[in-house]
Short mmCIF file of C-alpha atoms and ligand atoms in Angstrom, two decimals:
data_model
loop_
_atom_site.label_atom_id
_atom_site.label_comp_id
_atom_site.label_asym_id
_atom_site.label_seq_id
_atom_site.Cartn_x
_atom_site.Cartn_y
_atom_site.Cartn_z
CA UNK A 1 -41.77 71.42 -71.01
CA UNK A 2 -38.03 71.75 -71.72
CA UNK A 3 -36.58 69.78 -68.65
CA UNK A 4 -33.05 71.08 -67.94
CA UNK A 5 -30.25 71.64 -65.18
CA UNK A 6 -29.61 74.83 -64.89
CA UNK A 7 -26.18 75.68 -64.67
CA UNK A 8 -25.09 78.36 -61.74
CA UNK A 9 -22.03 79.65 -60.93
CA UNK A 10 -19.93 76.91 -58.89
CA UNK A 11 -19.74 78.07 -54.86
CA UNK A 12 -16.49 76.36 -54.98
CA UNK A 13 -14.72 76.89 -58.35
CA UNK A 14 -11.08 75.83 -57.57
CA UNK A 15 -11.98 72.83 -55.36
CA UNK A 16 -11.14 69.09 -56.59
CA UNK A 17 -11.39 66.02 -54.87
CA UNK A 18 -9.09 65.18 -51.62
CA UNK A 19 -5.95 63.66 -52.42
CA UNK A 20 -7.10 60.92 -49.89
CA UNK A 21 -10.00 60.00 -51.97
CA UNK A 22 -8.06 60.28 -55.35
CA UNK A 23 -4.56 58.29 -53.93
CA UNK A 24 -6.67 55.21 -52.10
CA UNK A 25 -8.73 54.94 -55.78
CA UNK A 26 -5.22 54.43 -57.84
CA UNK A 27 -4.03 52.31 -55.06
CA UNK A 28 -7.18 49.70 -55.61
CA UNK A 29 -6.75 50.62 -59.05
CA UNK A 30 -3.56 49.12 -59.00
CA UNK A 31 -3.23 46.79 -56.19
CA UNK A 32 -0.49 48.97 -54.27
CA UNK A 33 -0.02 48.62 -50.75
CA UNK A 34 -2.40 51.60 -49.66
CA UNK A 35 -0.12 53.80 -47.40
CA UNK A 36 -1.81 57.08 -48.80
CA UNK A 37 -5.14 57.84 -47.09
CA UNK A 38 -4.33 57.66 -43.23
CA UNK A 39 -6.58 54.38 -41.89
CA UNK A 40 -5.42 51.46 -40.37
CA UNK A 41 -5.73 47.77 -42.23
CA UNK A 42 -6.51 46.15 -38.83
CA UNK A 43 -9.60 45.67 -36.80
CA UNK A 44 -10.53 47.18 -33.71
CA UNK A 45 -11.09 46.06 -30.41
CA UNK A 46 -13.92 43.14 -30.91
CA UNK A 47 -15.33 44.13 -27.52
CA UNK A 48 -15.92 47.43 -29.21
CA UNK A 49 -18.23 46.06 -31.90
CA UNK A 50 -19.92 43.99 -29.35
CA UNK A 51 -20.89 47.21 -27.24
CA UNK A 52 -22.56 48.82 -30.45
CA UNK A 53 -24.30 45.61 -31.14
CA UNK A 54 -25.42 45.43 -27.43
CA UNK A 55 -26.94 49.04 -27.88
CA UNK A 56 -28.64 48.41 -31.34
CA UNK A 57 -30.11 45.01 -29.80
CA UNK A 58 -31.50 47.01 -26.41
CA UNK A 59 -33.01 49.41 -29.00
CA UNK A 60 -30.75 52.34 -28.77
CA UNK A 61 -31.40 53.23 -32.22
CA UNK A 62 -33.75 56.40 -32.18
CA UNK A 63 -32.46 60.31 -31.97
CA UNK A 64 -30.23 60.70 -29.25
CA UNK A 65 -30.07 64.25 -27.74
CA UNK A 66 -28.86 66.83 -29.65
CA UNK A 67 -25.76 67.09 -28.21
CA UNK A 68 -24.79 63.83 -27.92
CA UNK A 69 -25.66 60.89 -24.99
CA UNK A 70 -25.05 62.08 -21.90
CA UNK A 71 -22.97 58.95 -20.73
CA UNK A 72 -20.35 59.65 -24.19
CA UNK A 73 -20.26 63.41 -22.97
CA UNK A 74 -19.42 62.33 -19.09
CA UNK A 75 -16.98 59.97 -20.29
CA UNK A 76 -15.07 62.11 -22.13
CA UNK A 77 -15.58 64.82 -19.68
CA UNK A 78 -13.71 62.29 -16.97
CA UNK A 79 -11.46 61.37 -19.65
CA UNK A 80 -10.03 65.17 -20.04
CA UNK A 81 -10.49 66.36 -16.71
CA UNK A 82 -8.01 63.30 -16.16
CA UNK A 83 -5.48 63.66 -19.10
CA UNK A 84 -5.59 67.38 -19.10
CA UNK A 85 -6.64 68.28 -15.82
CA UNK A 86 -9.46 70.81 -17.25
CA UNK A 87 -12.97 69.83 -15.83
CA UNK A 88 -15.42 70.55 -19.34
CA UNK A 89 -18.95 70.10 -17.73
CA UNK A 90 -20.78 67.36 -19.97
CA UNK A 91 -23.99 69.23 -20.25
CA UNK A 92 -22.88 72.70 -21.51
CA UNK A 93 -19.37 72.11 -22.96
CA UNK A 94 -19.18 68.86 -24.86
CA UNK A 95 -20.39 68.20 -28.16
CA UNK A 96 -20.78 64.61 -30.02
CA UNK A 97 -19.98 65.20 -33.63
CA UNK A 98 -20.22 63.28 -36.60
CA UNK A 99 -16.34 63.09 -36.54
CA UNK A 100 -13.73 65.96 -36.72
CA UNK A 101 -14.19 66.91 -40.11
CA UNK A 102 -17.67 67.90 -39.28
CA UNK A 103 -16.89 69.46 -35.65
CA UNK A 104 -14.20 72.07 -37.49
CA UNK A 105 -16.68 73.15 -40.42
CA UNK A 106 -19.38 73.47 -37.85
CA UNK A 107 -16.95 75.47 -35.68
CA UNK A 108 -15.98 77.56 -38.80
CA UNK A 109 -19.98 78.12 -39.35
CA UNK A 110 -20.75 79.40 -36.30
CA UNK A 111 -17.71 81.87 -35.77
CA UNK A 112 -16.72 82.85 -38.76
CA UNK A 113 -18.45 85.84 -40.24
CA UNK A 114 -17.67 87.13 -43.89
CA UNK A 115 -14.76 89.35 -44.28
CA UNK A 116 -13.24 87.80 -41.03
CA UNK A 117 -9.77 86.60 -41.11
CA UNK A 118 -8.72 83.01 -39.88
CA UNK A 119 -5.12 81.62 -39.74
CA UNK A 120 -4.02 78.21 -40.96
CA UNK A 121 -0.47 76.86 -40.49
CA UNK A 122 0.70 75.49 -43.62
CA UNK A 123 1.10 72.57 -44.63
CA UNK A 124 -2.50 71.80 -42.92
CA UNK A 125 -4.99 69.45 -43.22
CA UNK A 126 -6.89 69.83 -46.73
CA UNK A 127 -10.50 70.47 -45.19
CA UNK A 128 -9.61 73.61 -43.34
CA UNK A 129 -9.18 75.89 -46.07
CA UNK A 130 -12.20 75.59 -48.17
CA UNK A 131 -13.97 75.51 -44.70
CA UNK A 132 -13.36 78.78 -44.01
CA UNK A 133 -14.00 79.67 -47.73
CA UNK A 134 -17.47 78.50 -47.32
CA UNK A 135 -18.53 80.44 -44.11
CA UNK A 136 -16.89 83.69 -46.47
CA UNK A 137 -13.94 84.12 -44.38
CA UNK A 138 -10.55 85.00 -45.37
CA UNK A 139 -7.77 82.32 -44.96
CA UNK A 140 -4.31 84.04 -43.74
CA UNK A 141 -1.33 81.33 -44.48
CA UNK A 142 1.45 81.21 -42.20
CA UNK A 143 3.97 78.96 -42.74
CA UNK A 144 5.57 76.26 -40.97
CA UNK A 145 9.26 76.38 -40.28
CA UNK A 146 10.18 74.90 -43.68
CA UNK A 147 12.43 71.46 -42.93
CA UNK A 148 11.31 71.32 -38.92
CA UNK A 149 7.50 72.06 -39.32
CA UNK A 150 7.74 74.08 -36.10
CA UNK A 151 5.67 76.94 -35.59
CA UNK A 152 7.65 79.98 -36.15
CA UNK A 153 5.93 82.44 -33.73
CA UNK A 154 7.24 85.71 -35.44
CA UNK A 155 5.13 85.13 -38.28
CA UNK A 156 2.27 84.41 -36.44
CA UNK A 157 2.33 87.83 -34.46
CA UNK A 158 2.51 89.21 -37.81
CA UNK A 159 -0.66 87.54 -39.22
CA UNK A 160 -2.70 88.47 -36.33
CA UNK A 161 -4.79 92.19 -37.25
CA UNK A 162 -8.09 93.33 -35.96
CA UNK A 163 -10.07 91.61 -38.77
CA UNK A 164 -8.42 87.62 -37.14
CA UNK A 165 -11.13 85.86 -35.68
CA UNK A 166 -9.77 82.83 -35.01
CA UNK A 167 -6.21 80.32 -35.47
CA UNK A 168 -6.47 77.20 -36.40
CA UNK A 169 -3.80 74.94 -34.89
CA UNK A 170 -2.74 70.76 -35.39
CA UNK A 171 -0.57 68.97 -33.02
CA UNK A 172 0.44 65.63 -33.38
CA UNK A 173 0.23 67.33 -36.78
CA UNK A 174 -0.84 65.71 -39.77
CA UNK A 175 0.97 65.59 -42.16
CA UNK A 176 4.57 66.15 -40.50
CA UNK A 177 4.11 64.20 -37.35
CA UNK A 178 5.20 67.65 -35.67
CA UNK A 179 4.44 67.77 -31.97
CA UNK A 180 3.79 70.61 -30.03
CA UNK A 181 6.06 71.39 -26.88
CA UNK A 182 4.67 72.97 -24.02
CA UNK A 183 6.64 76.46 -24.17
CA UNK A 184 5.01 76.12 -27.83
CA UNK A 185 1.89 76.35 -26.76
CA UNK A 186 2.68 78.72 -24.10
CA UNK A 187 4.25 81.24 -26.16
CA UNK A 188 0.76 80.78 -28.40
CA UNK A 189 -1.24 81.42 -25.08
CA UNK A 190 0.96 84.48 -24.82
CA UNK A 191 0.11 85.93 -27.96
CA UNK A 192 -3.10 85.19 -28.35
CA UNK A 193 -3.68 86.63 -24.63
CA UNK A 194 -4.04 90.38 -25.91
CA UNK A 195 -6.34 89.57 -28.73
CA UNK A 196 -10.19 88.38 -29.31
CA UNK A 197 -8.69 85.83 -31.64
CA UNK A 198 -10.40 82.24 -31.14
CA UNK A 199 -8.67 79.34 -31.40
CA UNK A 200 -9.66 75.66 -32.92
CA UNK A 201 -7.51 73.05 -31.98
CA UNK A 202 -7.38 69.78 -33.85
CA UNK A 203 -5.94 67.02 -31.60
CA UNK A 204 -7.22 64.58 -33.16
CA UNK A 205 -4.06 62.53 -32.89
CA UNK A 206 -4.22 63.32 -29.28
CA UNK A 207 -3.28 59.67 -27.99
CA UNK A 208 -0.40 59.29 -31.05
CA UNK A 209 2.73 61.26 -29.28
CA UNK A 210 5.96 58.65 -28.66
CA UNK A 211 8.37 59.07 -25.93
CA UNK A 212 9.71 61.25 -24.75
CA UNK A 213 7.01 63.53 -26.30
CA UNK A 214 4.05 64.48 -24.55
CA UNK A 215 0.49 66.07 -25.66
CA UNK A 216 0.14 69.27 -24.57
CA UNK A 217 -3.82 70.02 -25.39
CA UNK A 218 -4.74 73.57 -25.27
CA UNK A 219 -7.21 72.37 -22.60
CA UNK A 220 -4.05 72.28 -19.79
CA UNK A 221 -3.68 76.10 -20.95
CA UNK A 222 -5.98 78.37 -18.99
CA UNK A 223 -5.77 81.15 -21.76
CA UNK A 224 -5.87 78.69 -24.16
CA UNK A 225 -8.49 76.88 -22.96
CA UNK A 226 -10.86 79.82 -22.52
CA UNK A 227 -10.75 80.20 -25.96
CA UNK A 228 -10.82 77.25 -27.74
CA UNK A 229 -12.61 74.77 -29.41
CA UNK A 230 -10.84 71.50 -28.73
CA UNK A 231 -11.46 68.85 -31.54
CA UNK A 232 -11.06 64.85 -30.95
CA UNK A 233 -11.94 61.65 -32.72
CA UNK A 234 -13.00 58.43 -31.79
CA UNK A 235 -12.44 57.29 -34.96
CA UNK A 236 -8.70 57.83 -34.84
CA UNK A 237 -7.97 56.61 -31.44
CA UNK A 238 -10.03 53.35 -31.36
CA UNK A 239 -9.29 52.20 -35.15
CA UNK A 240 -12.66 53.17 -36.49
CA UNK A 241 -11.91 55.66 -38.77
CA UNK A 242 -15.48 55.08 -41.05
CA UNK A 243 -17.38 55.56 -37.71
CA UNK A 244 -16.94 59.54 -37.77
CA UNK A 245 -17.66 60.24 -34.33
CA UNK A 246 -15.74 63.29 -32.45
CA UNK A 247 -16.58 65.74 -29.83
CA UNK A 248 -15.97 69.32 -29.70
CA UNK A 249 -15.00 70.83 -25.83
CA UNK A 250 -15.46 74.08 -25.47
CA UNK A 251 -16.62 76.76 -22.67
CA UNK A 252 -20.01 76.87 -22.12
CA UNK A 253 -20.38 80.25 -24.24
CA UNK A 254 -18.54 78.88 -27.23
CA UNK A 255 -20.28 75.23 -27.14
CA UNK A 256 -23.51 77.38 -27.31
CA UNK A 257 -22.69 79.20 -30.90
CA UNK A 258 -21.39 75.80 -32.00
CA UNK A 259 -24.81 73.83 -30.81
CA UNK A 260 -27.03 76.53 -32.45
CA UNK A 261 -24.88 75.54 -36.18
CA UNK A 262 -24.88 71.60 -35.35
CA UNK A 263 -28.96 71.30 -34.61
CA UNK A 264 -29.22 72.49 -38.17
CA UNK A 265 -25.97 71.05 -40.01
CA UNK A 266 -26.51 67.00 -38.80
CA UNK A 267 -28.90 67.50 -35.81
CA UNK A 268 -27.52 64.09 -34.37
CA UNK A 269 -24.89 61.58 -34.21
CA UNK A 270 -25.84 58.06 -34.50
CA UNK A 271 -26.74 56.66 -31.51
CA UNK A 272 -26.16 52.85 -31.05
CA UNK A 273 -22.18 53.96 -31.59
CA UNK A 274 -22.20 56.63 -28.77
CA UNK A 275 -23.21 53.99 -26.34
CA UNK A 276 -21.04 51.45 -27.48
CA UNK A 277 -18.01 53.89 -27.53
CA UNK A 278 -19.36 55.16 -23.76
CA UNK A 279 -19.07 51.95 -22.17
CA UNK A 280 -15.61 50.94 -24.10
CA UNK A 281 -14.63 53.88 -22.59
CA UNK A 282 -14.92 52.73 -18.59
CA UNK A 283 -11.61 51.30 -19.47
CA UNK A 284 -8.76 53.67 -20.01
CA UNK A 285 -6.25 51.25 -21.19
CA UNK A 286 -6.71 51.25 -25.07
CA UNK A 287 -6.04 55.38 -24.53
CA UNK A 288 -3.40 54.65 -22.38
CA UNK A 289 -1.67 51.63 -24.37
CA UNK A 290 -1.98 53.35 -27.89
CA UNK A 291 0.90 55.67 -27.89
CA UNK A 292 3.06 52.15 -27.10
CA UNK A 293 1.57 50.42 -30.00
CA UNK A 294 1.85 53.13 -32.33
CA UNK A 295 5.65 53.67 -31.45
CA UNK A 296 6.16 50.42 -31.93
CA UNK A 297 4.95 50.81 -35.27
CA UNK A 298 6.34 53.45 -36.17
CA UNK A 299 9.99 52.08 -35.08
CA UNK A 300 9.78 48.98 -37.70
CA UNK A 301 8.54 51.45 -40.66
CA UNK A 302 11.24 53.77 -39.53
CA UNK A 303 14.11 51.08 -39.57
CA UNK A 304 12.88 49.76 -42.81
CA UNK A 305 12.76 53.33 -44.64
CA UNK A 306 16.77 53.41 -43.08
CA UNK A 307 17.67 50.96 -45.24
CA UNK A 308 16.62 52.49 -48.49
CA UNK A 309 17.50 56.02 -49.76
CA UNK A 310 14.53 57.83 -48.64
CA UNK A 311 15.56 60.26 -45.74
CA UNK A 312 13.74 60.14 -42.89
CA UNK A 313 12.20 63.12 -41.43
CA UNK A 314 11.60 63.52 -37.84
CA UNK A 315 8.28 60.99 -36.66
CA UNK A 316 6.85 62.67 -32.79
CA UNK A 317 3.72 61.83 -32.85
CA UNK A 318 0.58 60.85 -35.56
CA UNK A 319 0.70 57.22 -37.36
CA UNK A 320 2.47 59.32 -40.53
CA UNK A 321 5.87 59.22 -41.66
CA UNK A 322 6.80 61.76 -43.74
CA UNK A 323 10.31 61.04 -46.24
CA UNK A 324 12.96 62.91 -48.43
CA UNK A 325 12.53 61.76 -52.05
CA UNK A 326 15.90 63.88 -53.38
CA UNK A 327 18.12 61.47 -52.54
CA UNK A 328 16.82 58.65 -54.47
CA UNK A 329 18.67 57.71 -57.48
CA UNK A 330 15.39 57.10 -59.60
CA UNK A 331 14.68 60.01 -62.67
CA UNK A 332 10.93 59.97 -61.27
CA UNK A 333 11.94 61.66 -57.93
CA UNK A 334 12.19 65.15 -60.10
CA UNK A 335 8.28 64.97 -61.31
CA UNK A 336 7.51 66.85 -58.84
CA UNK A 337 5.59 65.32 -55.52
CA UNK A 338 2.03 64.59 -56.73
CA UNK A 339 2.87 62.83 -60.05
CA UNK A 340 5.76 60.97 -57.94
CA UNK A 341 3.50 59.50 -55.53
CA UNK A 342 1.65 58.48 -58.83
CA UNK A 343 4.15 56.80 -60.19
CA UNK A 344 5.24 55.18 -57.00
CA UNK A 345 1.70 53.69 -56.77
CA UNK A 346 1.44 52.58 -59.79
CA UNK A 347 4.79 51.28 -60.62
CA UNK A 348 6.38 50.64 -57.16
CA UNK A 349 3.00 49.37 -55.80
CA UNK A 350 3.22 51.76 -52.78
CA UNK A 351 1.06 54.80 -52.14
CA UNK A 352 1.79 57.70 -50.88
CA UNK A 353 0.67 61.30 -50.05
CA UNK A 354 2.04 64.54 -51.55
CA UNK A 355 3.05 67.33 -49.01
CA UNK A 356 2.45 70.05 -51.61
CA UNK A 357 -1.52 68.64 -51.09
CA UNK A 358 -1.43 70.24 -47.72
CA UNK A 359 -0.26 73.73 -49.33
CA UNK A 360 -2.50 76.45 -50.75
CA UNK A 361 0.22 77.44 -53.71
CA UNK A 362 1.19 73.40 -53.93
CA UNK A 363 4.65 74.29 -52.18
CA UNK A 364 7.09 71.68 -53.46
CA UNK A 365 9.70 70.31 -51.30
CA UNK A 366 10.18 66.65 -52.64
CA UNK A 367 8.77 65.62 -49.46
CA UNK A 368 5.81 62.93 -49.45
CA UNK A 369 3.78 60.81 -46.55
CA UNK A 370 3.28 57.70 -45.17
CA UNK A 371 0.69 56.13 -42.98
CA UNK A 372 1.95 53.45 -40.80
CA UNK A 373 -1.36 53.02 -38.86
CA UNK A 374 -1.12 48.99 -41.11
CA UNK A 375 -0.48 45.46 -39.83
CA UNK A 376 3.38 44.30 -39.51
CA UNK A 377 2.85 42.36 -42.97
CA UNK A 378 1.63 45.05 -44.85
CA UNK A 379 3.84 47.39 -43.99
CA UNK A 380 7.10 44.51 -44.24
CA UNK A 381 5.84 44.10 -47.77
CA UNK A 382 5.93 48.23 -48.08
CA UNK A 383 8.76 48.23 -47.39
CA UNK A 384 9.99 45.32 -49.59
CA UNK A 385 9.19 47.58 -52.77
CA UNK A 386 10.53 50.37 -51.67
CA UNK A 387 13.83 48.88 -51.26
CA UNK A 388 14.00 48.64 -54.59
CA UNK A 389 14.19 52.49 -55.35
N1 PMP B 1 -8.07 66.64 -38.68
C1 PMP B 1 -6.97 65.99 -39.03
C2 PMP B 1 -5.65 66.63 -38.81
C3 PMP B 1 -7.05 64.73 -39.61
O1 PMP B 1 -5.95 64.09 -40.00
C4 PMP B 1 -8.31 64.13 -39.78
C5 PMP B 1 -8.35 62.75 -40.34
N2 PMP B 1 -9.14 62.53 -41.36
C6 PMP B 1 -9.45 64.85 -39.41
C7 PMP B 1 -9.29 66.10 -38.86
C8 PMP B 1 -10.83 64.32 -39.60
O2 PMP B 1 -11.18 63.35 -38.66
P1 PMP B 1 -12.55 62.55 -38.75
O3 PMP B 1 -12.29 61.33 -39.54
O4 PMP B 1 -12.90 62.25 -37.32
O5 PMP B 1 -13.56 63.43 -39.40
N1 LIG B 2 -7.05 62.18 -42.18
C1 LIG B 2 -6.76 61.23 -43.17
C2 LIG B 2 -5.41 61.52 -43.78
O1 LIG B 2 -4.83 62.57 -43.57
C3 LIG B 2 -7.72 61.13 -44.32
C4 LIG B 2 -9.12 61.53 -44.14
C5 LIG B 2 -9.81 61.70 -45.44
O2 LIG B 2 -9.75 60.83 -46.28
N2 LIG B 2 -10.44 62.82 -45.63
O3 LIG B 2 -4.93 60.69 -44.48
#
């Protein structure tokens, strides 16, 4: 016998490990205040835990349905129909997935067939590209309006050819905190109207917009709507970002295609968690109250990072802030954004995120990202060291 591995030719030769993962190990690593990886430092709602226990205790604990528990699937059914005024029916168009990380590669499976084309808006969220990879497609980067982060619409026409299968779109966007207008979204609806294109809509920071912003979900868009995939996440907009839980809406023909890839990718979602967040969600107010505590949030980091020589950039929506490093007086801001938000971890004690980890070609614009999604002290003491740059 000669046991051995055999070696075979990586699937995924140029792919490293998320910046999330490798920023929040330096940040233990050194003891910095963690304001890389985008989680909050607080807990959530005790009643919350309390439901799930309930559940686990009354035996909930088997397979639930495939496509989720029917009372998490009318509840966020009411909840759209109410926000966004779109009724998804529970039993053909909703989806419980194991969070939105899981709901977009599953989408990606299911639609994307080799040689197809599918356009991301750069900088995007660092999962989307080697999704697409994976199913064989081919990813088509538009830019962002470099400085504003607004979709630039001319380039997007441009993108589009007979081979585009679907566009993949973020708003509140992470990592700008970008928010979509509504003539945004309708010009989108207006391109996309002559095409077969698809489109996959990551909201997850649906309930993070701040006044006098508003979420416009492509689910309030008729031609929108009858294309997309809309992604959310419980985990984002109850505090329970380890719980990966999501749901994909979708019309009835899409959320087929999606179902057949999800029986065979995870099946399931856990089940004593789908109660628990079903009967949290009878109340709307922690929805409804979030984009209030969030702002409020954000308005303390924001006056903080005033007083130092970051420059702000503009902060619409999300629990990111993203900051100017060129005018700081400190040699360090010229590294270049990756090894900056190194150094500022390990020697400031803050952590940050890079934009150019949101970019294919690791696009440089001495721009990096916070996460205020902390508690008051944490982010006072934040901003304490950063004061000092
Ligand atoms: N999309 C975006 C834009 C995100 O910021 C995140 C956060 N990780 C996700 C998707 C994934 O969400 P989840 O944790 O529910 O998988
Ligand atoms: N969405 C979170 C962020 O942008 C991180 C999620 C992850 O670690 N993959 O910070």
């Amino acid at each position: 016998m000669n046991p051995r591995t055999p070696a075979f030719p990586s699937k995924t030769p140029n792919m490293g490990t998320t910046i999330f993962t490798v920023m929040s190990a330096l940040a233990t690593e050194k003891g910095a205040v963690n304001l890389g990886q985008g989680f909050p430092d607080f807990a959530c709602d005790p009643q919350l835990l309390d439901l799930v226990n309930d559940a686990m205790r009354e035996g909930l604990n088997q397979y639930p349905p495939m496509t989720g528990i029917a009372p998490l699937r009318e509840a966020m059914s009411a909840k759209m129909q109410a926000l966004y005024g779109r009724r998804y029916d529970p039993v053909s168009e909703i989806t419980v997935t194991a969070g939105a990380t899981q709901a977009i590669l599953t989408t990606i499976l299911a639609i994307v067939h080799p040689g197809d084309e599918v356009i991301v808006l750069e900088p995007c969220y660092d999962s989307y590209v080697p999704n697409i990879e994976l199913a064989g497609g081919v990813v088509v980067r538009v830019p962002l309006t470099p400085g504003s982060f607004r979709p630039d619409f001319d380039k997007i026409q441009a993108a589009i050819t007979t081979k585009t299968r679907a566009i993949l779109i973020n708003s509140p966007h992470n990592p700008s905190g970008m928010v979509w207008t509504r003539d945004e979204m309708l010009r989108l609806q207006e391109i996309l109207d002559p095409t077969n294109v698809l489109l996959i809509s990551d909201e997850v920071y649906e309930h993070m917009v701040y006044a006098p912003g508003e979420h416009w979900s492509a689910a309030r868009f008729e031609g929108l709507a009858a294309r997309a995939f809309i992604v959310s996440s419980f985990g984002k907009t109850y505090h329970v970002t380890g719980w990966k839980i999501g749901t994909v809406a979708a019309p009835a023909p899409l959320s087929a295609e999606f179902r057949k890839v999800h029986q065979f990718n995870v099946f399931t979602v856990n089940t004593p968690m789908q109660y628990g967040l079903a009967r949290y969600m009878a109340d709307p107010r922690p929805y409804l109250e979030l984009p209030a505590f969030y702002q409020r949030k954000r308005d303390l980091f924001r006056a903080g990072l005033a007083q130092t020589q970051f420059k702000l950039l503009p902060g619409e929506g999300t629990y990111f802030q993203c900051v100017d490093i060129s005018g700081l007086s400190v040699p360090e801001k010229n590294l270049g954004e990756a090894e900056f938000c190194k150094w500022l971890t390990s020697e400031i004690g803050v952590a940050a995120i890079p934009l150019s980890a949101f970019y294919g070609n690791g696009f440089d614009q001495q721009v990096v990202r916070f996460c205020f999604a902390k508690r008051d002290e944490t982010l006072q003491l934040a901003l304490q060291r950063l004061a000092r740059l």
